[in-house]
Amino acid sequence: MVPVPTAPSPSPAGPTRATGPVPVRLPADAVFLGLARALRAAGLAVTADRERVFLTAVAAGDAGSRRHVYWAGRATLTSSPADAEAYDAVFTAWFADDTPTTANRAQHPPSVTRQAPLGGDGDLGVAADEGEALRATASEQEVLRHRDVGSLTADERRTLADLFATLRPMPPTRRARRPVAARRGRVDGPATLREHVRRLGEPGRIVHRRNGVRPRRVVLLIDVSGSMSPYADSLLRLAHAYVRSTASGTRAVTTEVFTMGTRLTHVTRALRERDPDRALVAAGRVVPDWSGGTRLGEALGAFLDLWGRRGMARGAVVVVFSDGWEREGPELLAEQMRRLAGLAHRVVWSNPHRGKVGYQPVQQGIVAALPFIDDFVAGHSLAAFEQLIEVVARA
């Protein structure tokens, strides 16, 4: 567990203090990740993406140089010059000269932590080597959560597939027309009167009611063209989590999933399989245009004509997963996005490049769609998917 100071003591430290080696007491990633979280606790707007960029910047240079770490953090973890004072104070407190180092902690035995292997087919309750002792360190799963899913190896993808089971998508809600009984709220006159009649005129309890809520439909449109093929597997696993979380119970299905490439394919039924791997295989059987071209405008038009205008998109939260590369002209995509925004309660666009450093939405498709998007979010990592789930739940 990385210690996070909640109230670092003020210090006149600044760039001139950022010299000398960085004291090492924990694995380097844990130390630097702890610094980022301490800055967040101090009030700086340090997001998960900024943490990842900071770790990348530190790893690109001399991680043992305090000056290098200082400027890497100053460039990636602060938003404006107004953050400099708080950054200096936290940085100095975190790397204080009296911080115990490896040398003066040598007399204490290191804490021993038994960790389960990350492999998918092993026994998670038994370590592979009983004698292996690992230091408490930043979780490998935590690091994997922030990795770009398009750059993972086959083993890392298998590990990430297990982590998708931890996602708990919650559908957004809308106000129901019919009120429901409640302990507090408006007095339900007819129900109160019926209660008095049932008691033969004797005064009974006062019945209250309040406005009920119902889940709002979520529609997922997933681009499976060639430029999105590294993310297609993860996006379908996310869609499977949505379908499984909203299809349980007796309520009507509130999540619908389509794939978009050179044609539009409805894959909700295939994703209702309980096992995610079997669900992806079933979806693969019905999608004929994997890694093909991109015709976003035509696909959106087909969705609106065949399903959207008939009720599926009305009042729904529609999430489009795409990088915005459009083979056809942007005029058709802009027209279909305008139609979609007129029907949907909220339009969310998740772009895998949105969370990368230096990304600018300059593709013709994105430029055409942006005026009709309510939320433009990243979609490149498991952490980004978790943030997307929160955005959809609040819609």
CSV table of C-alpha atoms in Angstrom, one decimal:
chain,number,residue,atom,x,y,z
A,1,MET,CA,0.0,0.0,0.0
A,2,VAL,CA,1.5,3.3,-1.0
A,3,PRO,CA,1.4,5.9,1.8
A,4,VAL,CA,-0.4,9.0,0.8
A,5,PRO,CA,0.1,12.1,2.9
A,6,THR,CA,-3.2,14.0,3.2
A,7,ALA,CA,-1.7,17.3,4.5
A,8,PRO,CA,1.9,17.8,3.5
A,9,SER,CA,3.7,20.4,5.5
A,10,PRO,CA,4.4,23.7,3.7
A,11,SER,CA,8.0,24.0,2.5
A,12,PRO,CA,9.9,26.7,0.6
A,13,ALA,CA,11.1,24.0,-1.7
A,14,GLY,CA,11.1,24.8,-5.4
A,15,PRO,CA,13.0,23.8,-8.5
A,16,THR,CA,16.3,24.5,-6.7
A,17,ARG,CA,15.5,21.8,-4.2
A,18,ALA,CA,15.0,19.3,-7.0
A,19,THR,CA,18.6,18.0,-7.0
A,20,GLY,CA,20.3,14.9,-5.9
A,21,PRO,CA,19.2,11.3,-6.1
A,22,VAL,CA,15.7,10.1,-5.4
A,23,PRO,CA,15.6,8.2,-2.1
A,24,VAL,CA,14.3,4.7,-2.8
A,25,ARG,CA,12.4,2.9,-0.1
A,26,LEU,CA,9.8,1.1,-2.3
A,27,PRO,CA,9.8,-0.1,-5.8
A,28,ALA,CA,10.2,2.9,-8.1
A,29,ASP,CA,6.7,2.7,-9.7
A,30,ALA,CA,5.1,2.6,-6.2
A,31,VAL,CA,7.1,5.7,-5.1
A,32,PHE,CA,6.2,7.7,-8.2
A,33,LEU,CA,2.6,6.6,-8.2
A,34,GLY,CA,2.4,7.5,-4.5
A,35,LEU,CA,3.7,11.0,-5.4
A,36,ALA,CA,0.9,11.4,-8.0
A,37,ARG,CA,-1.8,10.4,-5.5
A,38,ALA,CA,-0.4,12.7,-2.8
A,39,LEU,CA,-0.7,15.6,-5.3
A,40,ARG,CA,-4.3,14.5,-6.0
A,41,ALA,CA,-4.9,14.5,-2.2
A,42,ALA,CA,-3.4,18.0,-2.1
A,43,GLY,CA,-6.0,19.3,-4.5
A,44,LEU,CA,-4.3,19.0,-7.9
A,45,ALA,CA,-6.3,17.6,-10.8
A,46,VAL,CA,-4.3,14.5,-11.2
A,47,THR,CA,-6.2,12.0,-13.4
A,48,ALA,CA,-5.4,8.4,-14.1
A,49,ASP,CA,-4.2,9.4,-17.6
A,50,ARG,CA,-1.8,11.9,-16.1
A,51,GLU,CA,-0.5,9.3,-13.7
A,52,ARG,CA,0.3,7.0,-16.7
A,53,VAL,CA,2.0,9.8,-18.6
A,54,PHE,CA,4.0,10.8,-15.6
A,55,LEU,CA,5.3,7.2,-15.1
A,56,THR,CA,6.1,7.0,-18.8
A,57,ALA,CA,8.1,10.3,-18.6
A,58,VAL,CA,10.0,9.2,-15.6
A,59,ALA,CA,10.9,5.8,-17.2
A,60,ALA,CA,12.1,7.6,-20.4
A,61,GLY,CA,14.8,9.4,-18.5
A,62,ASP,CA,16.9,9.0,-15.3
A,63,ALA,CA,14.5,7.8,-12.7
A,64,GLY,CA,17.2,8.1,-10.0
A,65,SER,CA,17.6,11.8,-10.6
A,66,ARG,CA,15.5,14.0,-8.4
A,67,ARG,CA,15.7,16.9,-10.9
A,68,HIS,CA,14.5,14.7,-13.7
A,69,VAL,CA,11.6,13.3,-11.6
A,70,TYR,CA,10.7,16.9,-10.5
A,71,TRP,CA,10.4,18.3,-14.0
A,72,ALA,CA,8.7,15.1,-15.3
A,73,GLY,CA,6.0,15.6,-12.6
A,74,ARG,CA,5.9,19.3,-13.1
A,75,ALA,CA,5.2,18.9,-16.8
A,76,THR,CA,2.6,16.1,-16.5
A,77,LEU,CA,0.9,16.5,-13.1
A,78,THR,CA,0.2,20.2,-13.0
A,79,SER,CA,-2.5,22.0,-15.0
A,80,SER,CA,-1.4,25.7,-14.6
A,81,PRO,CA,1.3,27.9,-12.9
A,82,ALA,CA,-1.0,28.2,-9.9
A,83,ASP,CA,-0.3,24.5,-9.1
A,84,ALA,CA,3.4,25.1,-8.8
A,85,GLU,CA,3.4,26.0,-5.1
A,86,ALA,CA,1.4,23.0,-4.0
A,87,TYR,CA,3.5,20.8,-6.3
A,88,ASP,CA,6.7,22.0,-4.8
A,89,ALA,CA,5.4,21.5,-1.2
A,90,VAL,CA,4.2,17.9,-1.9
A,91,PHE,CA,7.3,17.0,-3.9
A,92,THR,CA,9.6,18.2,-1.1
A,93,ALA,CA,7.5,16.4,1.6
A,94,TRP,CA,7.5,13.2,-0.5
A,95,PHE,CA,11.2,13.1,-1.1
A,96,ALA,CA,12.3,14.8,2.1
A,97,ASP,CA,16.0,14.3,3.0
A,98,ASP,CA,15.1,12.6,6.2
A,99,THR,CA,13.0,10.0,4.4
A,100,PRO,CA,14.3,6.5,5.4
A,101,THR,CA,16.2,5.0,2.5
A,102,THR,CA,17.1,1.5,1.6
A,103,ALA,CA,20.3,1.8,3.6
A,104,ASN,CA,18.9,2.9,7.0
A,105,ARG,CA,16.0,0.5,6.7
A,106,ALA,CA,18.3,-2.5,6.1
A,107,GLN,CA,18.1,-3.7,9.7
A,108,HIS,CA,14.4,-4.3,9.4
A,109,PRO,CA,13.3,-7.4,7.5
A,110,PRO,CA,11.3,-6.5,4.5
A,111,SER,CA,7.6,-7.2,4.7
A,112,VAL,CA,6.6,-10.4,2.9
A,113,THR,CA,3.6,-10.6,0.8
A,114,ARG,CA,2.3,-13.7,-0.9
A,115,GLN,CA,0.6,-12.9,-4.2
A,116,ALA,CA,-1.5,-15.0,-6.4
A,117,PRO,CA,-0.2,-15.4,-10.0
A,118,LEU,CA,-2.0,-13.3,-12.6
A,119,GLY,CA,-2.3,-16.2,-15.0
A,120,GLY,CA,-5.8,-17.2,-15.8
A,121,ASP,CA,-5.5,-21.1,-15.5
A,122,GLY,CA,-3.6,-21.4,-12.3
A,123,ASP,CA,-4.9,-21.9,-8.8
A,124,LEU,CA,-5.3,-18.3,-7.5
A,125,GLY,CA,-5.1,-19.4,-3.9
A,126,VAL,CA,-1.7,-21.0,-4.0
A,127,ALA,CA,1.5,-19.3,-5.0
A,128,ALA,CA,3.6,-21.0,-7.6
A,129,ASP,CA,6.7,-20.9,-5.4
A,130,GLU,CA,6.1,-21.3,-1.7
A,131,GLY,CA,9.5,-19.8,-0.9
A,132,GLU,CA,9.0,-16.8,-3.1
A,133,ALA,CA,8.7,-13.6,-1.2
A,134,LEU,CA,7.7,-10.4,-2.9
A,135,ARG,CA,7.8,-6.9,-1.5
A,136,ALA,CA,4.6,-4.9,-1.2
A,137,THR,CA,4.5,-3.2,-4.5
A,138,ALA,CA,2.0,-1.5,-6.8
A,139,SER,CA,-0.3,-4.1,-8.1
A,140,GLU,CA,0.5,-5.4,-11.5
A,141,GLN,CA,-3.2,-5.5,-12.2
A,142,GLU,CA,-3.3,-1.8,-11.3
A,143,VAL,CA,-0.6,-1.1,-13.9
A,144,LEU,CA,-2.5,-3.2,-16.4
A,145,ARG,CA,-5.7,-1.3,-15.9
A,146,HIS,CA,-4.0,1.8,-17.3
A,147,ARG,CA,-2.3,0.1,-20.3
A,148,ASP,CA,-3.5,0.7,-23.8
A,149,VAL,CA,-5.5,-2.5,-24.6
A,150,GLY,CA,-4.4,-2.2,-28.2
A,151,SER,CA,-0.7,-2.7,-27.3
A,152,LEU,CA,-1.1,-5.7,-24.9
A,153,THR,CA,0.5,-9.1,-25.5
A,154,ALA,CA,-1.5,-12.3,-25.7
A,155,ASP,CA,-0.8,-13.1,-22.0
A,156,GLU,CA,-1.7,-9.6,-20.9
A,157,ARG,CA,-4.9,-9.8,-22.8
A,158,ARG,CA,-5.9,-13.0,-21.1
A,159,THR,CA,-5.2,-11.4,-17.7
A,160,LEU,CA,-7.2,-8.3,-18.7
A,161,ALA,CA,-10.1,-10.5,-19.8
A,162,ASP,CA,-10.4,-11.7,-16.2
A,163,LEU,CA,-10.4,-8.1,-14.9
A,164,PHE,CA,-13.4,-7.3,-17.1
A,165,ALA,CA,-15.4,-9.5,-14.7
A,166,THR,CA,-14.9,-6.8,-12.1
A,167,LEU,CA,-16.8,-4.2,-14.1
A,168,ARG,CA,-20.3,-3.5,-12.8
A,169,PRO,CA,-22.1,-1.3,-15.4
A,170,MET,CA,-25.1,0.5,-14.0
A,171,PRO,CA,-27.8,1.7,-16.4
A,172,PRO,CA,-28.8,5.4,-16.2
A,173,THR,CA,-32.3,6.0,-14.8
A,174,ARG,CA,-35.2,8.1,-15.8
A,175,ARG,CA,-38.3,9.2,-13.9
A,176,ALA,CA,-41.2,6.8,-14.1
A,177,ARG,CA,-44.7,7.9,-14.8
A,178,ARG,CA,-46.3,5.8,-12.1
A,179,PRO,CA,-45.5,6.7,-8.4
A,180,VAL,CA,-44.5,4.1,-5.9
A,181,ALA,CA,-45.3,3.7,-2.2
A,182,ALA,CA,-42.7,5.2,0.1
A,183,ARG,CA,-42.1,6.0,3.8
A,184,ARG,CA,-41.8,9.7,3.0
A,185,GLY,CA,-43.1,12.0,0.3
A,186,ARG,CA,-46.4,13.1,-0.9
A,187,VAL,CA,-49.5,11.9,0.9
A,188,ASP,CA,-51.3,9.2,-1.2
A,189,GLY,CA,-55.0,10.3,-0.5
A,190,PRO,CA,-56.8,7.3,-2.2
A,191,ALA,CA,-54.5,4.8,-0.6
A,192,THR,CA,-54.9,6.5,2.8
A,193,LEU,CA,-58.7,6.5,2.4
A,194,ARG,CA,-58.7,2.8,1.5
A,195,GLU,CA,-56.7,2.1,4.6
A,196,HIS,CA,-59.3,3.8,6.7
A,197,VAL,CA,-62.2,1.9,5.0
A,198,ARG,CA,-60.3,-1.4,5.6
A,199,ARG,CA,-60.2,-0.5,9.3
A,200,LEU,CA,-64.0,0.2,9.4
A,201,GLY,CA,-63.5,4.0,9.7
A,202,GLU,CA,-60.9,3.9,12.4
A,203,PRO,CA,-57.9,6.1,11.7
A,204,GLY,CA,-55.1,4.3,10.2
A,205,ARG,CA,-51.6,5.1,8.9
A,206,ILE,CA,-51.0,7.8,6.4
A,207,VAL,CA,-49.7,6.3,3.1
A,208,HIS,CA,-47.0,8.2,1.2
A,209,ARG,CA,-45.7,7.9,-2.3
A,210,ARG,CA,-42.9,9.3,-4.4
A,211,ASN,CA,-41.8,9.3,-8.0
A,212,GLY,CA,-40.4,6.0,-9.2
A,213,VAL,CA,-37.4,5.5,-11.4
A,214,ARG,CA,-36.8,3.1,-14.3
A,215,PRO,CA,-33.6,2.1,-16.1
A,216,ARG,CA,-32.9,4.0,-19.2
A,217,ARG,CA,-32.0,2.1,-22.4
A,218,VAL,CA,-28.3,2.0,-23.4
A,219,VAL,CA,-27.3,1.5,-27.0
A,220,LEU,CA,-23.7,0.6,-27.8
A,221,LEU,CA,-22.4,1.1,-31.4
A,222,ILE,CA,-19.0,-0.5,-31.8
A,223,ASP,CA,-16.7,0.3,-34.8
A,224,VAL,CA,-15.0,-3.0,-35.8
A,225,SER,CA,-13.2,-1.7,-38.9
A,226,GLY,CA,-9.5,-2.3,-39.5
A,227,SER,CA,-8.3,0.8,-37.5
A,228,MET,CA,-10.3,-0.4,-34.5
A,229,SER,CA,-9.5,-4.1,-34.6
A,230,PRO,CA,-6.9,-3.9,-31.7
A,231,TYR,CA,-9.7,-2.7,-29.5
A,232,ALA,CA,-12.6,-4.8,-30.8
A,233,ASP,CA,-12.1,-7.7,-28.4
A,234,SER,CA,-12.0,-5.4,-25.3
A,235,LEU,CA,-15.0,-3.4,-26.5
A,236,LEU,CA,-17.1,-6.5,-27.0
A,237,ARG,CA,-16.2,-7.7,-23.5
A,238,LEU,CA,-17.3,-4.3,-22.1
A,239,ALA,CA,-20.5,-4.7,-24.1
A,240,HIS,CA,-21.0,-8.2,-22.7
A,241,ALA,CA,-20.7,-6.8,-19.2
A,242,TYR,CA,-23.4,-4.3,-20.0
A,243,VAL,CA,-25.7,-6.9,-21.5
A,244,ARG,CA,-25.3,-9.3,-18.7
A,245,SER,CA,-25.7,-6.6,-16.0
A,246,THR,CA,-29.0,-5.3,-17.5
A,247,ALA,CA,-30.5,-8.5,-18.8
A,248,SER,CA,-30.8,-10.2,-15.4
A,249,GLY,CA,-34.1,-10.2,-13.6
A,250,THR,CA,-37.6,-9.8,-15.1
A,251,ARG,CA,-37.2,-6.3,-16.5
A,252,ALA,CA,-37.0,-5.9,-20.2
A,253,VAL,CA,-33.5,-5.7,-21.8
A,254,THR,CA,-32.1,-2.2,-21.5
A,255,THR,CA,-28.9,-2.6,-23.4
A,256,GLU,CA,-28.6,-3.1,-27.2
A,257,VAL,CA,-25.3,-3.7,-29.0
A,258,PHE,CA,-24.5,-3.2,-32.7
A,259,THR,CA,-21.2,-3.5,-34.6
A,260,MET,CA,-20.4,-1.0,-37.4
A,261,GLY,CA,-18.0,-1.7,-40.3
A,262,THR,CA,-19.1,-2.0,-43.9
A,263,ARG,CA,-22.5,-3.0,-42.5
A,264,LEU,CA,-24.5,-2.8,-39.3
A,265,THR,CA,-24.9,-6.0,-37.3
A,266,HIS,CA,-27.2,-6.5,-34.2
A,267,VAL,CA,-25.2,-8.6,-31.7
A,268,THR,CA,-27.2,-8.3,-28.5
A,269,ARG,CA,-28.6,-11.8,-28.6
A,270,ALA,CA,-25.1,-13.3,-29.2
A,271,LEU,CA,-23.7,-11.4,-26.1
A,272,ARG,CA,-26.4,-12.8,-23.8
A,273,GLU,CA,-24.2,-15.9,-23.3
A,274,ARG,CA,-23.2,-16.1,-19.7
A,275,ASP,CA,-19.6,-17.0,-20.4
A,276,PRO,CA,-17.8,-14.0,-22.0
A,277,ASP,CA,-15.5,-16.1,-24.2
A,278,ARG,CA,-18.4,-18.0,-25.6
A,279,ALA,CA,-20.3,-14.8,-26.1
A,280,LEU,CA,-17.4,-13.3,-28.2
A,281,VAL,CA,-17.3,-16.4,-30.3
A,282,ALA,CA,-21.0,-16.2,-30.9
A,283,ALA,CA,-20.7,-12.5,-31.8
A,284,GLY,CA,-17.8,-13.4,-34.2
A,285,ARG,CA,-20.1,-15.8,-36.1
A,286,VAL,CA,-22.7,-13.1,-36.9
A,287,VAL,CA,-20.3,-10.3,-37.7
A,288,PRO,CA,-19.1,-10.7,-41.3
A,289,ASP,CA,-17.0,-7.5,-41.6
A,290,TRP,CA,-14.3,-7.7,-39.0
A,291,SER,CA,-11.3,-5.4,-39.8
A,292,GLY,CA,-12.9,-4.1,-42.9
A,293,GLY,CA,-13.6,-0.6,-44.1
A,294,THR,CA,-15.3,2.2,-42.2
A,295,ARG,CA,-18.7,3.6,-43.3
A,296,LEU,CA,-19.9,5.3,-40.1
A,297,GLY,CA,-22.4,7.6,-41.8
A,298,GLU,CA,-24.2,4.8,-43.6
A,299,ALA,CA,-24.1,2.5,-40.5
A,300,LEU,CA,-25.6,5.2,-38.3
A,301,GLY,CA,-28.2,5.9,-41.0
A,302,ALA,CA,-29.2,2.2,-41.1
A,303,PHE,CA,-29.4,2.1,-37.3
A,304,LEU,CA,-31.7,5.1,-37.2
A,305,ASP,CA,-33.9,3.9,-40.1
A,306,LEU,CA,-34.3,0.3,-38.9
A,307,TRP,CA,-34.2,0.6,-35.1
A,308,GLY,CA,-33.6,4.2,-33.8
A,309,ARG,CA,-36.7,6.0,-35.1
A,310,ARG,CA,-38.9,3.0,-34.1
A,311,GLY,CA,-38.1,3.6,-30.5
A,312,MET,CA,-34.7,2.1,-29.7
A,313,ALA,CA,-32.9,5.4,-29.7
A,314,ARG,CA,-35.7,7.6,-28.3
A,315,GLY,CA,-34.6,8.7,-24.8
A,316,ALA,CA,-31.7,6.3,-24.8
A,317,VAL,CA,-28.1,6.9,-23.9
A,318,VAL,CA,-26.2,6.1,-27.2
A,319,VAL,CA,-22.4,5.3,-26.9
A,320,VAL,CA,-20.4,5.3,-30.1
A,321,PHE,CA,-17.0,3.5,-29.9
A,322,SER,CA,-14.9,4.7,-32.8
A,323,ASP,CA,-11.7,6.5,-33.8
A,324,GLY,CA,-13.6,8.7,-36.2
A,325,TRP,CA,-11.9,7.4,-39.4
A,326,GLU,CA,-14.6,7.7,-42.1
A,327,ARG,CA,-14.1,6.3,-45.6
A,328,GLU,CA,-17.0,8.3,-47.0
A,329,GLY,CA,-17.3,12.1,-46.8
A,330,PRO,CA,-18.0,13.7,-43.4
A,331,GLU,CA,-21.3,15.3,-44.6
A,332,LEU,CA,-23.3,12.1,-44.3
A,333,LEU,CA,-21.9,11.3,-40.8
A,334,ALA,CA,-22.7,14.9,-39.6
A,335,GLU,CA,-26.3,14.5,-40.9
A,336,GLN,CA,-26.8,11.1,-39.2
A,337,MET,CA,-25.2,12.4,-35.9
A,338,ARG,CA,-27.7,15.3,-36.0
A,339,ARG,CA,-30.6,12.9,-36.4
A,340,LEU,CA,-29.2,10.7,-33.6
A,341,ALA,CA,-28.8,13.7,-31.2
A,342,GLY,CA,-32.4,14.6,-31.9
A,343,LEU,CA,-33.6,11.2,-30.7
A,344,ALA,CA,-31.3,10.2,-27.9
A,345,HIS,CA,-31.3,11.5,-24.4
A,346,ARG,CA,-27.5,11.7,-24.5
A,347,VAL,CA,-24.8,10.8,-27.1
A,348,VAL,CA,-21.4,9.7,-25.8
A,349,TRP,CA,-18.4,9.1,-28.1
A,350,SER,CA,-15.5,6.9,-26.8
A,351,ASN,CA,-12.3,7.3,-28.8
A,352,PRO,CA,-9.3,5.1,-28.0
A,353,HIS,CA,-6.9,7.9,-29.1
A,354,ARG,CA,-8.7,10.4,-26.8
A,355,GLY,CA,-6.5,9.3,-23.8
A,356,LYS,CA,-3.2,9.5,-25.6
A,357,VAL,CA,-0.8,12.4,-25.2
A,358,GLY,CA,-0.9,14.9,-28.0
A,359,TYR,CA,-4.1,13.7,-29.5
A,360,GLN,CA,-6.1,16.3,-31.4
A,361,PRO,CA,-9.6,15.6,-32.8
A,362,VAL,CA,-8.8,16.6,-36.3
A,363,GLN,CA,-10.1,13.6,-38.2
A,364,GLN,CA,-12.9,14.5,-40.6
A,365,GLY,CA,-15.3,12.1,-38.9
A,366,ILE,CA,-14.7,13.4,-35.4
A,367,VAL,CA,-14.8,17.1,-36.6
A,368,ALA,CA,-18.2,16.4,-38.2
A,369,ALA,CA,-19.6,14.5,-35.2
A,370,LEU,CA,-18.3,16.7,-32.3
A,371,PRO,CA,-21.1,19.3,-32.5
A,372,PHE,CA,-23.6,16.6,-31.7
A,373,ILE,CA,-21.7,14.8,-28.9
A,374,ASP,CA,-22.5,15.4,-25.3
A,375,ASP,CA,-19.5,13.5,-23.8
A,376,PHE,CA,-16.3,12.9,-25.6
A,377,VAL,CA,-14.3,10.4,-23.5
A,378,ALA,CA,-11.3,8.1,-23.8
A,379,GLY,CA,-11.6,4.4,-24.5
A,380,HIS,CA,-8.2,2.8,-24.6
A,381,SER,CA,-7.8,1.1,-21.2
A,382,LEU,CA,-9.7,-0.6,-18.5
A,383,ALA,CA,-9.5,2.5,-16.3
A,384,ALA,CA,-10.9,4.5,-19.2
A,385,PHE,CA,-13.8,2.0,-19.5
A,386,GLU,CA,-14.5,2.4,-15.8
A,387,GLN,CA,-14.7,6.2,-16.3
A,388,LEU,CA,-17.0,5.6,-19.2
A,389,ILE,CA,-19.3,3.5,-17.1
A,390,GLU,CA,-19.6,6.3,-14.6
A,391,VAL,CA,-20.4,8.8,-17.4
A,392,VAL,CA,-23.1,6.6,-18.7
A,393,ALA,CA,-24.6,5.9,-15.2
A,394,ARG,CA,-24.8,9.7,-14.6
A,395,ALA,CA,-26.4,10.4,-17.9
